mmCIF file of C-alpha atoms in Angstrom:
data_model
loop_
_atom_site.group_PDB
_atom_site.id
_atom_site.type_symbol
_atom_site.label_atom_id
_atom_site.label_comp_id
_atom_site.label_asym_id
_atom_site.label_seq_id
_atom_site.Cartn_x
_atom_site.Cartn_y
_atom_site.Cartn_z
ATOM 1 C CA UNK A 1 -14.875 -21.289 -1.926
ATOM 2 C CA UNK A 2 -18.135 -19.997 -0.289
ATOM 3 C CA UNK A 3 -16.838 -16.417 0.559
ATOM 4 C CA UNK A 4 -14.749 -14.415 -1.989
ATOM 5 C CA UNK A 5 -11.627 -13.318 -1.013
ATOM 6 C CA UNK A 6 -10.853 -9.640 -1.093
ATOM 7 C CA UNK A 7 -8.585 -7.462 1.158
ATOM 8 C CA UNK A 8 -11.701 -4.956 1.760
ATOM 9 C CA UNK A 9 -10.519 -1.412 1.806
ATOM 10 C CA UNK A 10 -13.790 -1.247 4.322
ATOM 11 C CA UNK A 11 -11.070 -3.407 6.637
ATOM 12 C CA UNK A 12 -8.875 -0.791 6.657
ATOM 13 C CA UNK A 13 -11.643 2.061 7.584
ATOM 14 C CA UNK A 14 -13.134 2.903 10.909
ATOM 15 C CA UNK A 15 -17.047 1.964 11.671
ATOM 16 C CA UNK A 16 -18.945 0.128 9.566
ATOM 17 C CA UNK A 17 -19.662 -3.726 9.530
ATOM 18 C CA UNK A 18 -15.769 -4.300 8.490
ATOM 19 C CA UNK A 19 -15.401 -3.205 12.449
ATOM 20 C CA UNK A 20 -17.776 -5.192 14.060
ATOM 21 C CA UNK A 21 -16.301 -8.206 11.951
ATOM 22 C CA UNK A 22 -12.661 -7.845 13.210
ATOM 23 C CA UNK A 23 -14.016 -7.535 16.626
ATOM 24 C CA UNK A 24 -15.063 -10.972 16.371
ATOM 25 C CA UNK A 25 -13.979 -13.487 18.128
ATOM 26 C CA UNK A 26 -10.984 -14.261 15.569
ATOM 27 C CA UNK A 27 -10.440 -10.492 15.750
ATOM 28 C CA UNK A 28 -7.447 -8.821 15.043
ATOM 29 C CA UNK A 29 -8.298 -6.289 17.559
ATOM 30 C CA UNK A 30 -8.355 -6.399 21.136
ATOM 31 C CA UNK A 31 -11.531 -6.075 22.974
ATOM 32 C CA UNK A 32 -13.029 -2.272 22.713
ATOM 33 C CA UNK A 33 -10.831 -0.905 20.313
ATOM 34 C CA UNK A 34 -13.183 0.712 17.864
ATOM 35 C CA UNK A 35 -11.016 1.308 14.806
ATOM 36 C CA UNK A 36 -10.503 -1.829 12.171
ATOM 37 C CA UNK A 37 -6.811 -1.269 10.396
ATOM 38 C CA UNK A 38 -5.252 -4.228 10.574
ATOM 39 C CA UNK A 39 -1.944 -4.191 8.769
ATOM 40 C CA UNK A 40 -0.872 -6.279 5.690
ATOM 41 C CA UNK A 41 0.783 -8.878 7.431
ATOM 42 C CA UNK A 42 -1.918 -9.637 9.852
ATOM 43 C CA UNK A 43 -4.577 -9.792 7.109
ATOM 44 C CA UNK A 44 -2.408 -12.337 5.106
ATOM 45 C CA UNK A 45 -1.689 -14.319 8.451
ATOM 46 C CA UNK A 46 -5.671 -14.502 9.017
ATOM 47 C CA UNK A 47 -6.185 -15.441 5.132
ATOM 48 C CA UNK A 48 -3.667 -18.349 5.185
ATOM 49 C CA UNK A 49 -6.193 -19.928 7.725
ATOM 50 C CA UNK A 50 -8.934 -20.135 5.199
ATOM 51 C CA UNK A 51 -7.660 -19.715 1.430
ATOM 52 C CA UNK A 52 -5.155 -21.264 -0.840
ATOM 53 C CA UNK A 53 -1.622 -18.998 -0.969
ATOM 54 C CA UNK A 54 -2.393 -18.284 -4.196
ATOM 55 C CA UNK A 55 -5.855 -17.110 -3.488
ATOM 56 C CA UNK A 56 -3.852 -15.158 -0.820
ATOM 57 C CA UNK A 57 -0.970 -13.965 -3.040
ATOM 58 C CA UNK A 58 -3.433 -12.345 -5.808
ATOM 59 C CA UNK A 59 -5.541 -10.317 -2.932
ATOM 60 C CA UNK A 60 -2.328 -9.268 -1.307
ATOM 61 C CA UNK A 61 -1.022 -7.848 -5.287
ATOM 62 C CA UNK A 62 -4.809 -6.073 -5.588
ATOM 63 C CA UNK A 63 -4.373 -4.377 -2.104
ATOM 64 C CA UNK A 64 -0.601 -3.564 -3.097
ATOM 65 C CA UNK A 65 -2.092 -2.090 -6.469
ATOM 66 C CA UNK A 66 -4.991 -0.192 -4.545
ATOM 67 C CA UNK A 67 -2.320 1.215 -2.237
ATOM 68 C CA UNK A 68 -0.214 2.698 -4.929
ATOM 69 C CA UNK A 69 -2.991 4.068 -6.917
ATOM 70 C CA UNK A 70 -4.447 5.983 -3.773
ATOM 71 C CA UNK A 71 -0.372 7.124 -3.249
ATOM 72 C CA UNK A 72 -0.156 8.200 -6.679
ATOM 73 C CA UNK A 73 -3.571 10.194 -6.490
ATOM 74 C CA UNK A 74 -2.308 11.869 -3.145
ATOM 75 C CA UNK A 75 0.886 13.113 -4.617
ATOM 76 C CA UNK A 76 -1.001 14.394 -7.855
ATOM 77 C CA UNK A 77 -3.339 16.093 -4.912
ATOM 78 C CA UNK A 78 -0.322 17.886 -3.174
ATOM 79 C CA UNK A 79 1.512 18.840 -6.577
ATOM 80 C CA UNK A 80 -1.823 20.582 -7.966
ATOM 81 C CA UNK A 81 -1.824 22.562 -4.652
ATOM 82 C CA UNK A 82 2.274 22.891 -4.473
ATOM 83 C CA UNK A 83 1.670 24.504 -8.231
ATOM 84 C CA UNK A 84 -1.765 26.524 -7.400
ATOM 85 C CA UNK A 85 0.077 27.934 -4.164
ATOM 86 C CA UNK A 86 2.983 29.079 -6.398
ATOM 87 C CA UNK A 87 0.605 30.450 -9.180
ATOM 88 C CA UNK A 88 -1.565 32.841 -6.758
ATOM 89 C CA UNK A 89 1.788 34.167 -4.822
ATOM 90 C CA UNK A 90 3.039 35.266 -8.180
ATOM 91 C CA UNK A 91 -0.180 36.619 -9.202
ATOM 92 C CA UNK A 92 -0.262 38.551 -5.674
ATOM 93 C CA UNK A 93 2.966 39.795 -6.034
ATOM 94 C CA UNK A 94 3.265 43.454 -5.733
ATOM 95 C CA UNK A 95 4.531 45.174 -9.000
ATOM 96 C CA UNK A 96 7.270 47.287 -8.855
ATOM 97 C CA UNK A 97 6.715 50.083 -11.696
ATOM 98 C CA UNK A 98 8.767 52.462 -10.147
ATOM 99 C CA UNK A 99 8.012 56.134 -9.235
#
């Protein structure tokens, strides 16, 4: 195989040569769009035309893993803020010591 297979997370960005790639002649994208996210099944349906399925089938499990990792490090993102939120309204709570 000349080119190595890899579901690029550069695909799924805006800019960058991943763009001007998909705006190829093959592209995914219609003329002048300027944004490169092609979804899942359109990547697969593009690989299928040049690689083996199970060339196809082991990129498509690395993008599903690189998915869920960037999931699971957004929800660890939110909860740290959910939690330092909470922490600073208690610590800004007004004391009532009575008069």
């Amino acid at each position: 195989m000349s080119q190595h297979l890899n579901l690029d997370r550069s695909q799924r960005e805006c800019g960058g040569e991943a763009s001007r790639r998909l705006l190829g002649p093959e592209g995914w994208l219609e003329p002048g769009v300027t944004c490169a996210k092609p979804d899942l099944k359109t990547e697969v349906h593009h690989l299928l035309k040049n690689h083996s399925a199970a060339e196809v089938v082991k990129a498509v499990m690395q993008e599903a893993a690189h998915r869920i990792e960037d999931a699971e490090r957004q929800q660890k993102r939110a909860t740290e803020d959910y939690n330092g939120a909470i922490l600073q309204a208690m610590n800004n709570k007004p004391q009532n010591r009575g008069c």
